[in-house]
Every structure is written in structure tokens, then in C-alpha cells.
Tab-separated table of N, CA and C in Angstrom:
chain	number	residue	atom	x	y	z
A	77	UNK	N	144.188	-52.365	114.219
A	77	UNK	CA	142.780	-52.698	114.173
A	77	UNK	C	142.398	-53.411	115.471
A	78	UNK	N	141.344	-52.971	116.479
A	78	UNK	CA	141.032	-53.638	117.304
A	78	UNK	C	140.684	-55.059	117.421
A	79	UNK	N	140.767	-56.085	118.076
A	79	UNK	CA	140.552	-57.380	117.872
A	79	UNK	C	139.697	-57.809	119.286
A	80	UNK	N	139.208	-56.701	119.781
A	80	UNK	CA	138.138	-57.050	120.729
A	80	UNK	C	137.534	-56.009	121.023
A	81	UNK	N	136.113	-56.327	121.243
A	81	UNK	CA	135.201	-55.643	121.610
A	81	UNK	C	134.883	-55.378	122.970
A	82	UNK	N	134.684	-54.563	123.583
A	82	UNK	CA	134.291	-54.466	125.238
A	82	UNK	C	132.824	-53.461	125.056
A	83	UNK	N	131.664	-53.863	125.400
A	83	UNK	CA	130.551	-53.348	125.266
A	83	UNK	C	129.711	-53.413	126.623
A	84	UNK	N	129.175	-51.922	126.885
A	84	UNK	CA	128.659	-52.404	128.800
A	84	UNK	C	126.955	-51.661	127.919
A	85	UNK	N	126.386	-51.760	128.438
A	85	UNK	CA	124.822	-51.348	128.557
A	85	UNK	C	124.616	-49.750	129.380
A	86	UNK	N	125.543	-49.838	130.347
A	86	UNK	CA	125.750	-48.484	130.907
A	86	UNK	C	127.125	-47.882	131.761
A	87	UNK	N	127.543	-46.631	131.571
A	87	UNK	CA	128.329	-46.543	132.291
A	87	UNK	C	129.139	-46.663	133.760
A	88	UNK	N	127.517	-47.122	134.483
A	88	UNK	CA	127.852	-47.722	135.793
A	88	UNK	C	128.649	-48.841	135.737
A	89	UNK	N	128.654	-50.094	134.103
A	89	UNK	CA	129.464	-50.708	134.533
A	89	UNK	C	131.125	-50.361	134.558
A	90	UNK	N	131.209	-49.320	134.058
A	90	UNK	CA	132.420	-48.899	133.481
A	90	UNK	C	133.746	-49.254	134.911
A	91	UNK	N	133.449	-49.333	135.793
A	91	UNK	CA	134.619	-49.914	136.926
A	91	UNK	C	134.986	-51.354	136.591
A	92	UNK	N	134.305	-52.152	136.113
A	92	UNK	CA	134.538	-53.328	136.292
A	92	UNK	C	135.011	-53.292	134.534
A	93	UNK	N	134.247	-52.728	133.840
A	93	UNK	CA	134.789	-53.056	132.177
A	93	UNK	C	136.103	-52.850	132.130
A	94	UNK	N	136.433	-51.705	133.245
A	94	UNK	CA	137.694	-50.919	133.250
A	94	UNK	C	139.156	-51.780	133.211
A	95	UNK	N	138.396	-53.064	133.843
A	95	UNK	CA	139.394	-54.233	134.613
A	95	UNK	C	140.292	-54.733	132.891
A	96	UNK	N	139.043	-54.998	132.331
A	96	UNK	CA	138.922	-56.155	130.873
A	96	UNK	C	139.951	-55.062	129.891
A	97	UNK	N	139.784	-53.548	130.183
A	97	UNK	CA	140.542	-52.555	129.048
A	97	UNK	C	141.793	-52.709	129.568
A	98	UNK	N	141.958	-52.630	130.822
A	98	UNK	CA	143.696	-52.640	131.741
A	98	UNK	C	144.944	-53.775	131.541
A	99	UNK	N	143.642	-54.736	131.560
A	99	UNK	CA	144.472	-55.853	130.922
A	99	UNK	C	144.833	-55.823	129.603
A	100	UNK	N	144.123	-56.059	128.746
A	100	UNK	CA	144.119	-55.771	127.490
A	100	UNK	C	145.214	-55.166	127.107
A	101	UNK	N	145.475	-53.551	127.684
A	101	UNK	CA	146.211	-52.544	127.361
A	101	UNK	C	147.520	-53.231	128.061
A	102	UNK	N	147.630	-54.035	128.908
A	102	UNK	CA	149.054	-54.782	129.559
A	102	UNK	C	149.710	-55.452	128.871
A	103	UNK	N	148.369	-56.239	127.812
A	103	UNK	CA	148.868	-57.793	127.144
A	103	UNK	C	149.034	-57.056	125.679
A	104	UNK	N	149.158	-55.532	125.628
A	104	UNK	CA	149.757	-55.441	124.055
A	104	UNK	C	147.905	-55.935	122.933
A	105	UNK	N	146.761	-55.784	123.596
A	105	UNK	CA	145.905	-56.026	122.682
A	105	UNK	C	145.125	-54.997	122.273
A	106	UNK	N	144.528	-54.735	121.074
A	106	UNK	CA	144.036	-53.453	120.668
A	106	UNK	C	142.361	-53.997	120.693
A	107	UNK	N	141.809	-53.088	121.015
A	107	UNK	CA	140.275	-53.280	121.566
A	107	UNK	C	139.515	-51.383	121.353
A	108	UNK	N	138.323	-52.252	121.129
A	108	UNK	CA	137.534	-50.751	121.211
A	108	UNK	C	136.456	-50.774	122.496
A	109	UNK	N	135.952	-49.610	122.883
A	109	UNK	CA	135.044	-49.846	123.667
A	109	UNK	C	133.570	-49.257	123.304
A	110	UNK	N	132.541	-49.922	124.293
A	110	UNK	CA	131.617	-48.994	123.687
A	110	UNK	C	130.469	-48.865	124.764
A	111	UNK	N	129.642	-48.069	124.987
A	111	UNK	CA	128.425	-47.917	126.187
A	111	UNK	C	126.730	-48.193	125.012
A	112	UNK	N	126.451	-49.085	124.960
A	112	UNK	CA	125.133	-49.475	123.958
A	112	UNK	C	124.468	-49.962	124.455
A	113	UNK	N	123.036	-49.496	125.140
A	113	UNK	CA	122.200	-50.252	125.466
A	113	UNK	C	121.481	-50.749	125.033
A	114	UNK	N	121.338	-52.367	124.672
A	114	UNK	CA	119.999	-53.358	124.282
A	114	UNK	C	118.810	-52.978	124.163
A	115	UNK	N	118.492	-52.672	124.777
A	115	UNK	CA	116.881	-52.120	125.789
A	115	UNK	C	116.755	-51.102	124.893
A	116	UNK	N	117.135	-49.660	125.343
A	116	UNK	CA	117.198	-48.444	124.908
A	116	UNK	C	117.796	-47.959	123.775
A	117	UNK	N	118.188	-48.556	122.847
A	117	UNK	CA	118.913	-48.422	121.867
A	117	UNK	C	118.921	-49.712	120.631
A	118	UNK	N	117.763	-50.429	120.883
A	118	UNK	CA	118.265	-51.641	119.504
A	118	UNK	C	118.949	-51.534	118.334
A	119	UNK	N	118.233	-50.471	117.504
A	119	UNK	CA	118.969	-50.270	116.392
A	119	UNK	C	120.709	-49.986	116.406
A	120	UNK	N	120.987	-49.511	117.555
A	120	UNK	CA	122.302	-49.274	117.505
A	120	UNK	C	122.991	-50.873	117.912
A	121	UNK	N	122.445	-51.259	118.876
A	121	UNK	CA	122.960	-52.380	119.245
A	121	UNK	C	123.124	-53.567	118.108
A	122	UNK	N	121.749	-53.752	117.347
A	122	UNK	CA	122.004	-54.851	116.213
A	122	UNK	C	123.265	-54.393	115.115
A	123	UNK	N	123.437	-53.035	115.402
A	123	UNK	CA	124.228	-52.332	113.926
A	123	UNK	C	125.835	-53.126	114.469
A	124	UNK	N	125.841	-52.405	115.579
A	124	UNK	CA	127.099	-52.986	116.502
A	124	UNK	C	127.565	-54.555	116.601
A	125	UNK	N	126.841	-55.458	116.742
A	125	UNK	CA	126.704	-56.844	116.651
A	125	UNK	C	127.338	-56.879	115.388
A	126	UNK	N	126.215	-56.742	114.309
A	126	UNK	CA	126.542	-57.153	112.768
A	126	UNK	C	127.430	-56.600	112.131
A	127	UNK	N	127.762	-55.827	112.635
A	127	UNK	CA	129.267	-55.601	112.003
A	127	UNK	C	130.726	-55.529	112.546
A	128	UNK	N	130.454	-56.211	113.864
A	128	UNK	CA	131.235	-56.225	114.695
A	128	UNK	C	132.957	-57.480	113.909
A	129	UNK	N	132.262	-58.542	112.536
A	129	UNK	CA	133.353	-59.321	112.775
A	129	UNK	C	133.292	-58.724	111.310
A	130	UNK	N	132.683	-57.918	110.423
A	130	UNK	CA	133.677	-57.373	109.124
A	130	UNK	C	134.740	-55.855	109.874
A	131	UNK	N	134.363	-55.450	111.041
A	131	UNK	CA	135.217	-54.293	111.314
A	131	UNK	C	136.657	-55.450	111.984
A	132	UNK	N	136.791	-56.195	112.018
A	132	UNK	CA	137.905	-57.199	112.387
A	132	UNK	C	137.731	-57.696	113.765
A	133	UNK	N	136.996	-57.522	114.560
A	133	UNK	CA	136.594	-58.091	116.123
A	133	UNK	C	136.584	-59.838	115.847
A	134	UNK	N	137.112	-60.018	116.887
A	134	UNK	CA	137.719	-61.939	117.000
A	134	UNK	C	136.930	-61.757	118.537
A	135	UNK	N	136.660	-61.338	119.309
A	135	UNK	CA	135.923	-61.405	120.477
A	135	UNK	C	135.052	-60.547	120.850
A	136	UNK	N	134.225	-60.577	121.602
A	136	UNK	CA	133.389	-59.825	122.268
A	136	UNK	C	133.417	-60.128	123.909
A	137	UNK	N	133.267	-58.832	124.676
A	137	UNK	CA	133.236	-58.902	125.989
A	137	UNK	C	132.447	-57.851	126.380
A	138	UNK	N	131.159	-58.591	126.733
A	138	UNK	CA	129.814	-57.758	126.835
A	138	UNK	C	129.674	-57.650	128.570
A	139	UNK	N	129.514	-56.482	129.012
A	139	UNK	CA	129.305	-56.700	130.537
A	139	UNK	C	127.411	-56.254	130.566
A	140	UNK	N	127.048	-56.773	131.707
A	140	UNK	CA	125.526	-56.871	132.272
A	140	UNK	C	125.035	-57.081	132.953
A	141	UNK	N	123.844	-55.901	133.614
A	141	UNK	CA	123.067	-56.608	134.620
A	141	UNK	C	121.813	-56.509	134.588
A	142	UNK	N	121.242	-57.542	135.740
A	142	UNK	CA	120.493	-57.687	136.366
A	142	UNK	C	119.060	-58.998	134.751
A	143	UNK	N	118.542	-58.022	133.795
A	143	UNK	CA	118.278	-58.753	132.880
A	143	UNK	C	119.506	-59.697	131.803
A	144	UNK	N	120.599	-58.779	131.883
A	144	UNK	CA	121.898	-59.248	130.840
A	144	UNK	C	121.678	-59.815	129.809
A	145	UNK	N	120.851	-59.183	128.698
A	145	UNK	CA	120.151	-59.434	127.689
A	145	UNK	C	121.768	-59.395	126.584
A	146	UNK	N	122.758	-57.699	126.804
A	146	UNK	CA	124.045	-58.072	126.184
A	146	UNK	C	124.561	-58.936	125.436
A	147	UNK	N	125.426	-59.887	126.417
A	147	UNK	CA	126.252	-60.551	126.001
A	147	UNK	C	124.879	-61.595	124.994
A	148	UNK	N	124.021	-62.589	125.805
A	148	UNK	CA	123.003	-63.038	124.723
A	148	UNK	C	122.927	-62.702	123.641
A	149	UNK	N	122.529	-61.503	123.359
A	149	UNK	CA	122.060	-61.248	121.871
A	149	UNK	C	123.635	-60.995	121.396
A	150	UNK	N	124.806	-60.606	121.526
A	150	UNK	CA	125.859	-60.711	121.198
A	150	UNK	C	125.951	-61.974	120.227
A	151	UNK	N	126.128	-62.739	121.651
A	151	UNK	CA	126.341	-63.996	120.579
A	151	UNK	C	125.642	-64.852	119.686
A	152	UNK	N	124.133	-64.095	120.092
A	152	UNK	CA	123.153	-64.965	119.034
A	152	UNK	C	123.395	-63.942	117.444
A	153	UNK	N	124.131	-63.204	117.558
A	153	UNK	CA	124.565	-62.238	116.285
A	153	UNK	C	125.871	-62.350	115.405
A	154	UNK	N	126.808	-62.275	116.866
A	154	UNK	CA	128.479	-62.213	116.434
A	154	UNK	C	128.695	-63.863	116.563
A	155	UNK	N	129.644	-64.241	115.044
A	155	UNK	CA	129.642	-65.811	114.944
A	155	UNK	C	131.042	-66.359	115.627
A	156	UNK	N	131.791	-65.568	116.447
A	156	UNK	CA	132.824	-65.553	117.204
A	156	UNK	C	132.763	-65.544	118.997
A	157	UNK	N	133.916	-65.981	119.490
A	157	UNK	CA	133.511	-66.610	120.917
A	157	UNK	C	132.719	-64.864	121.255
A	158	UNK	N	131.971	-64.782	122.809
A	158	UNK	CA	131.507	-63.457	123.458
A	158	UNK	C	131.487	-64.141	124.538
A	159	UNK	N	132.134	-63.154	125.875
A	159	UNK	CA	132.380	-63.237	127.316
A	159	UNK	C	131.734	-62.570	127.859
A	160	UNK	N	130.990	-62.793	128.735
A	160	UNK	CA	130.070	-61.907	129.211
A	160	UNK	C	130.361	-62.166	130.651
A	161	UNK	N	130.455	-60.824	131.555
A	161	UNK	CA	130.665	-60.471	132.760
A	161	UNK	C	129.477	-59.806	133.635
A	162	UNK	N	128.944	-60.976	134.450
A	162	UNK	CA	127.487	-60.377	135.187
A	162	UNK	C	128.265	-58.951	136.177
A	163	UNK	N	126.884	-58.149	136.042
A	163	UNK	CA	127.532	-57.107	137.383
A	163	UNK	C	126.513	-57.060	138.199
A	164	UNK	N	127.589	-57.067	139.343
A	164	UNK	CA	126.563	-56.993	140.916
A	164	UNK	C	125.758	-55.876	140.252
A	165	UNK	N	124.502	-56.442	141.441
A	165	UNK	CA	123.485	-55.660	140.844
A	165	UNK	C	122.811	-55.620	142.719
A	166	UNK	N	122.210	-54.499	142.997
A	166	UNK	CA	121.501	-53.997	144.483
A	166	UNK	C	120.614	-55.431	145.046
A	167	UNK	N	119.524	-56.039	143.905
A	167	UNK	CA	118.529	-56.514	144.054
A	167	UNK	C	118.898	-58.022	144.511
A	168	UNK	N	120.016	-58.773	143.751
A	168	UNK	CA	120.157	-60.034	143.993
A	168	UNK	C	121.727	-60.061	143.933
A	169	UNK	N	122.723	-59.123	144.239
A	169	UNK	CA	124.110	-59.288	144.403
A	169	UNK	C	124.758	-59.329	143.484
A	170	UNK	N	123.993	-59.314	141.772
A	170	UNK	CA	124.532	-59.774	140.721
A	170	UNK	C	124.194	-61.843	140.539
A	171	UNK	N	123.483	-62.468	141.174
A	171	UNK	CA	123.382	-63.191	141.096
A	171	UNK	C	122.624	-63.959	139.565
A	172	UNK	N	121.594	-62.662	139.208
A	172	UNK	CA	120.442	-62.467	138.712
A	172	UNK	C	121.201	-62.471	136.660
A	173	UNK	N	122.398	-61.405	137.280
A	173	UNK	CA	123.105	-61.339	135.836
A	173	UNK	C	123.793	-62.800	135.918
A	174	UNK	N	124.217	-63.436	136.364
A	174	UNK	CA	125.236	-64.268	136.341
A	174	UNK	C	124.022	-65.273	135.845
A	175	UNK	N	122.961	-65.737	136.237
A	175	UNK	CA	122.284	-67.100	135.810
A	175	UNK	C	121.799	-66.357	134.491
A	176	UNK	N	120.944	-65.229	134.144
A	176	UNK	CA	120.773	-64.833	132.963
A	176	UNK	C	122.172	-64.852	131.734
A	177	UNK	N	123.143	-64.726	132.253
A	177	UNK	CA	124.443	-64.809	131.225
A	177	UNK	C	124.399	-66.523	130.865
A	178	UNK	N	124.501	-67.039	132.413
A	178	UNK	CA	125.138	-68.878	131.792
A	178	UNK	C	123.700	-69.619	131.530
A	179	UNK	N	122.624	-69.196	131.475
A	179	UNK	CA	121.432	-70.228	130.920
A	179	UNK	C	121.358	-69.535	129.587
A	180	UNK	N	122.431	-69.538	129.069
A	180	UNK	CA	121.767	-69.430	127.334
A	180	UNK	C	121.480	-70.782	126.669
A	181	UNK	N	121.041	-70.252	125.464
A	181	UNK	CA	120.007	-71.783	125.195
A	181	UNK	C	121.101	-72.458	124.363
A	182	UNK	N	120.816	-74.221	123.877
A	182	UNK	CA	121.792	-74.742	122.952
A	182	UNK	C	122.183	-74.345	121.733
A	183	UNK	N	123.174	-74.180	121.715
A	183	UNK	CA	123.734	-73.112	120.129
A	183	UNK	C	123.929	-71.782	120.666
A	184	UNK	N	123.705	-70.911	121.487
A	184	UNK	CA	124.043	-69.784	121.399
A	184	UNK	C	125.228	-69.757	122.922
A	185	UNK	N	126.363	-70.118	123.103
A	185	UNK	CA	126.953	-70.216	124.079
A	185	UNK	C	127.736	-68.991	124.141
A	186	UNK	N	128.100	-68.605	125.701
A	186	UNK	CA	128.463	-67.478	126.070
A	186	UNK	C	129.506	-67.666	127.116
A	187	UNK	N	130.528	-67.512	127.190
A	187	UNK	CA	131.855	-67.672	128.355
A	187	UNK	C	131.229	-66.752	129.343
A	188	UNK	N	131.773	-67.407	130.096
A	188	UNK	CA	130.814	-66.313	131.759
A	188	UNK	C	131.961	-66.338	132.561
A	189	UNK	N	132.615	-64.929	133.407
A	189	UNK	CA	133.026	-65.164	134.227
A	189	UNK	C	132.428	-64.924	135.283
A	190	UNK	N	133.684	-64.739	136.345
A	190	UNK	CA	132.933	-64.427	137.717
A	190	UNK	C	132.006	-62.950	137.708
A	191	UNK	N	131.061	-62.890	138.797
A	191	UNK	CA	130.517	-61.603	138.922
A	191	UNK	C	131.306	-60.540	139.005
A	192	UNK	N	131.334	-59.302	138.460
A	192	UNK	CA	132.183	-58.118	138.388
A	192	UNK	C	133.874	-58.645	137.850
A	193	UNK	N	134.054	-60.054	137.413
A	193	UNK	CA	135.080	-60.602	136.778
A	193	UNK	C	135.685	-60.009	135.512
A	194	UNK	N	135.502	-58.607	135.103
A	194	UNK	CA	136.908	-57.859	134.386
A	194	UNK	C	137.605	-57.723	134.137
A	195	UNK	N	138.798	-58.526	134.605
A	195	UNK	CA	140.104	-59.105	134.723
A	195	UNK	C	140.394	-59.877	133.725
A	196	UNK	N	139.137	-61.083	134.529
A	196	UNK	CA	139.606	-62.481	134.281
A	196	UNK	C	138.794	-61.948	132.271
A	197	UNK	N	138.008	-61.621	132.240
A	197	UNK	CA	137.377	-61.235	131.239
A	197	UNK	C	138.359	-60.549	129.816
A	198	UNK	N	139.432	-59.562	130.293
A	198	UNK	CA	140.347	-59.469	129.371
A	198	UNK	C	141.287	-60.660	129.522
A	199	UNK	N	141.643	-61.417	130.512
A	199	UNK	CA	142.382	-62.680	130.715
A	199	UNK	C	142.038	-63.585	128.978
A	200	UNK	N	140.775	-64.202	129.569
A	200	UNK	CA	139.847	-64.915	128.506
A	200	UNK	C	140.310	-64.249	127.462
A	201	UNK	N	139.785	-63.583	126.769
A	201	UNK	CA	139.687	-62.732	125.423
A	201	UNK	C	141.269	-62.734	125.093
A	202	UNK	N	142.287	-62.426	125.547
A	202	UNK	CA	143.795	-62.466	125.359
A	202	UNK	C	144.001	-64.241	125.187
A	203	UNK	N	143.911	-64.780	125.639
A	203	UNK	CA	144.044	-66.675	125.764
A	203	UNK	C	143.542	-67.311	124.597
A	204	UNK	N	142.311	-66.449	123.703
A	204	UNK	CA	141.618	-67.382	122.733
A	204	UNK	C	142.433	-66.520	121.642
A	205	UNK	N	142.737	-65.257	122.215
A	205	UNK	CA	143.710	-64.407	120.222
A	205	UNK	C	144.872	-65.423	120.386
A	206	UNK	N	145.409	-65.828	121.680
A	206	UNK	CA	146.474	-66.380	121.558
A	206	UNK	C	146.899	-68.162	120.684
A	207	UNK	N	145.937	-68.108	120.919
A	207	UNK	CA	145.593	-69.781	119.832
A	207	UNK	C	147.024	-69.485	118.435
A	208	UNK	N	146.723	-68.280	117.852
A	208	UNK	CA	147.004	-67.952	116.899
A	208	UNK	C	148.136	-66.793	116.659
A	209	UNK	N	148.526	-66.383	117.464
A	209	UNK	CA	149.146	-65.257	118.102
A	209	UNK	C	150.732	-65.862	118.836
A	210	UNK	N	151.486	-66.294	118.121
A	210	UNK	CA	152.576	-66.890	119.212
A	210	UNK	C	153.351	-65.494	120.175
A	211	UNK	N	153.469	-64.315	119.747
A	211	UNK	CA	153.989	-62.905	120.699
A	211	UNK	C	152.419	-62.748	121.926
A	212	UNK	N	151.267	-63.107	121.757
A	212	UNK	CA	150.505	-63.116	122.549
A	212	UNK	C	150.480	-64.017	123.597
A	213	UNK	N	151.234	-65.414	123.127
A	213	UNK	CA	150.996	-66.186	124.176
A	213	UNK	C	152.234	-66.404	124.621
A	214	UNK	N	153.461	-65.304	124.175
A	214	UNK	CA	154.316	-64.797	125.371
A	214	UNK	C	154.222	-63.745	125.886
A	215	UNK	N	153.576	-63.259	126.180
A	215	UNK	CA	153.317	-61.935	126.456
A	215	UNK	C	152.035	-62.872	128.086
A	216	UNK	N	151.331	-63.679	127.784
A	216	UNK	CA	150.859	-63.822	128.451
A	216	UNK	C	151.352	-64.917	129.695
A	217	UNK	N	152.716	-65.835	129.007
A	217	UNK	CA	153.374	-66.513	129.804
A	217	UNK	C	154.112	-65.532	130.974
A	218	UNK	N	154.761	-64.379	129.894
A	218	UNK	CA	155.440	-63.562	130.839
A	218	UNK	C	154.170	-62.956	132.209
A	219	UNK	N	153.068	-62.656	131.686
A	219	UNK	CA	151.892	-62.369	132.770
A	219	UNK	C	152.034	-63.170	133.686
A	220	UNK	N	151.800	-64.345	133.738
A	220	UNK	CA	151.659	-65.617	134.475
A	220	UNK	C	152.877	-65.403	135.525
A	221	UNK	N	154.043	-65.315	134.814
A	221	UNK	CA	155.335	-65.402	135.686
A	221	UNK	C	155.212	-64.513	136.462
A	222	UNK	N	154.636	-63.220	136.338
A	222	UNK	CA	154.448	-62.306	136.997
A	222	UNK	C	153.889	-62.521	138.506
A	223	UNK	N	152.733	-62.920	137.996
A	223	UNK	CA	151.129	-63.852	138.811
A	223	UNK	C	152.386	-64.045	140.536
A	224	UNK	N	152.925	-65.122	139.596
A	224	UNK	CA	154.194	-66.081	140.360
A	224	UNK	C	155.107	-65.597	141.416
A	225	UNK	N	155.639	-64.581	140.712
A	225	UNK	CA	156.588	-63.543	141.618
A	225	UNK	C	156.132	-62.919	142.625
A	226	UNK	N	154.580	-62.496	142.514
A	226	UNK	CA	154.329	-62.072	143.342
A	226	UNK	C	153.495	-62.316	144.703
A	227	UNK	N	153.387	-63.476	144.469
A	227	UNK	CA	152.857	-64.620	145.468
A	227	UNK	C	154.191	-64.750	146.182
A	228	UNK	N	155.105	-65.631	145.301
A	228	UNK	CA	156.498	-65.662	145.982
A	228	UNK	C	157.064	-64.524	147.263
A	229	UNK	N	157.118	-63.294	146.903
A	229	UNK	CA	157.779	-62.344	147.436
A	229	UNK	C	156.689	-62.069	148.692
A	230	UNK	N	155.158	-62.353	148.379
A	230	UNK	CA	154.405	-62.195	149.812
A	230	UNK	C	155.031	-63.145	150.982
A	231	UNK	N	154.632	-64.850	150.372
A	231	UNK	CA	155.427	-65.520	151.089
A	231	UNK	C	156.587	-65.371	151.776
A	232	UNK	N	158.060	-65.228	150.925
A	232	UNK	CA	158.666	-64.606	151.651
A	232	UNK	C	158.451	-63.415	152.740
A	233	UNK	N	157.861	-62.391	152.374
A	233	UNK	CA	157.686	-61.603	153.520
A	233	UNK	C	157.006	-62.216	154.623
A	234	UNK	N	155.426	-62.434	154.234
A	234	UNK	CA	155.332	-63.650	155.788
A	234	UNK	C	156.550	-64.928	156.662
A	235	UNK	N	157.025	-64.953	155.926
A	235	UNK	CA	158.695	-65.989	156.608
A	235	UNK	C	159.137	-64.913	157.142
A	236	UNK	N	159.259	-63.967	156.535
A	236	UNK	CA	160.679	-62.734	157.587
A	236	UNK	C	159.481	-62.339	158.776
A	237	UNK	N	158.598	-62.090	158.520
A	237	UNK	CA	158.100	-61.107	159.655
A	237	UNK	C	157.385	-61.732	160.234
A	238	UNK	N	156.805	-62.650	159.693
A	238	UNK	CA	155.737	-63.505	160.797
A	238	UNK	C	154.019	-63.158	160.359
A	239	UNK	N	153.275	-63.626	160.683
A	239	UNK	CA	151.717	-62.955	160.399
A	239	UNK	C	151.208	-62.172	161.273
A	240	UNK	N	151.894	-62.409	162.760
A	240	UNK	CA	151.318	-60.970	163.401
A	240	UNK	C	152.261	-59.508	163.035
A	241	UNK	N	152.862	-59.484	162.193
A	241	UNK	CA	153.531	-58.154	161.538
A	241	UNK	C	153.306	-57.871	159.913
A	242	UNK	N	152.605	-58.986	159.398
A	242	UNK	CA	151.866	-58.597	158.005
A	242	UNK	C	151.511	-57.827	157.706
């Protein structure tokens, strides 16, 4: 049964959602996805919301731009955490999604990552199943170690070769 939701408004965001499924699919987590637009589609969207935590969803990870109405009404619906990931957008860099995601009002709070932040977005969503999840939050230590190794082994290579041979 999936235990997270990944929901974009359109398939343009689908590069960056892509980030939040990759991980996901690394850390052993089962997730559904979905393309629903707010705007253009309410009825589907409220259906999606409200039944998002009897179909078993423990998170939501709504991506959005430019208005990023998404993740908002997400969480003014779903009574479980929702992450919402602004996407660059032509007009203001994505700046525009990012303050529309983190000025939600008191009571309806929304985890925000960075702009086009997909990653960090399945990161999040894996970290809060893990509360409860002890194979999740090794699965994600082992991630980390990973993180580690591979910083390490750059370093080393800059020691052998120097930075003008990087």
C-alpha cells in the first residue's frame, strides 16, 4: 500500500517530482503518483485530498508553481504532514511558488523545500515514515553513509591529483 503521495498540477513538473519518486524507490518506500490540477480539475482534486488518508497515505508531496495553490489546499484537506516543492517558474525564478507555498496561514502548515527541491522532498517524506518505521530509519542511515563516502572519495581524489587536474 502506498504511504505517500506525490501530486504535480502538471506534467512539466514531472523532472523535478521525478527526484521525490527516485528516492523513494531507493529508500524501499511505496508511493503513488499523480498529475491533478487544482485550477482545472477541482472535483478531482478535492476527491484526491479526501481520500487520500482512508486509501493509507501518511504524507503528501505536492509540487507547484507560480500560484501553488497544491500543496495549500492539500493540507487544508489531508490531516497529515504535506511537502510542497515550489517549481522554477519563467516569470520570477520560482520565487513566486516558494513564498506562495511558505505563507500559509496559522493552522494550515506546509513543509517547503528548496525550489525544484525533489530530492530533498522524498528525503523529508522518508524521515517522518521513519518516526515509526525502525527498517526505514536504517535504510536511511545507510543513505547518509552513503552521502559520506562519497564526499570522502572526492576529497581523496583532490589530494592525489591536485585541483588543477580535477
Amino acid at each position: 500500500m502506498a504511504k505517500v503521495g506525490i501530486v504535480m498540477g502538471s506534467d512539466s513538473d514531472m523532472p523535478v517530482m521525478r527526484k521525490a519518486a527516485e528516492i523513494l524507490d531507493k529508500l524501499g518506500v511505496e508511493y503513488e503518483m499523480r498529475i491533478i490540477s487544482a485550477h482545472r480539475e477541482p472535483d478531482v482534486f478535492f476527491e484526491y485530498a479526501k481520500s487520500a488518508e482512508e486509501k493509507g497515505l501518511k504524507v503528501i508531496i505536492a509540487g507547484a508553481g507560480m500560484a501553488a495553490h497544491l500543496p495549500g489546499m492539500c493540507a487544508a484537506i489531508f490531516p497529515m504532514p504535506v511537502i510542497g516543492i515550489p517549481m522554477h517558474t519563467t516569470s520570477l525564478g520560482g520565487r513566486d511558488s516558494l513564498y506562495s507555498i511558505v505563507q500559509m496561514p496559522s493552522g494550515i502548515p506546509v513543509a517547503t523545500v528548496a525550489i525544484g527541491g525533489g530530492a530533498n522532498a522524498g528525503l523529508l517524506a522518508a524521515k517522518i515514515l521513519a518516526v515509526s518505521d525502525e527498517e526505514l530509519l536504517g535504510r536511511l542511515k545507510e543513505y547518509a553513509k552513503e552521502l559520506k563516502e562519497q564526499v570522502e572519495a572526492k576529497d581523496a581524489r583532490l589530494q592525489q591529483v591536485g585541483y588543477q587536474e580535477y
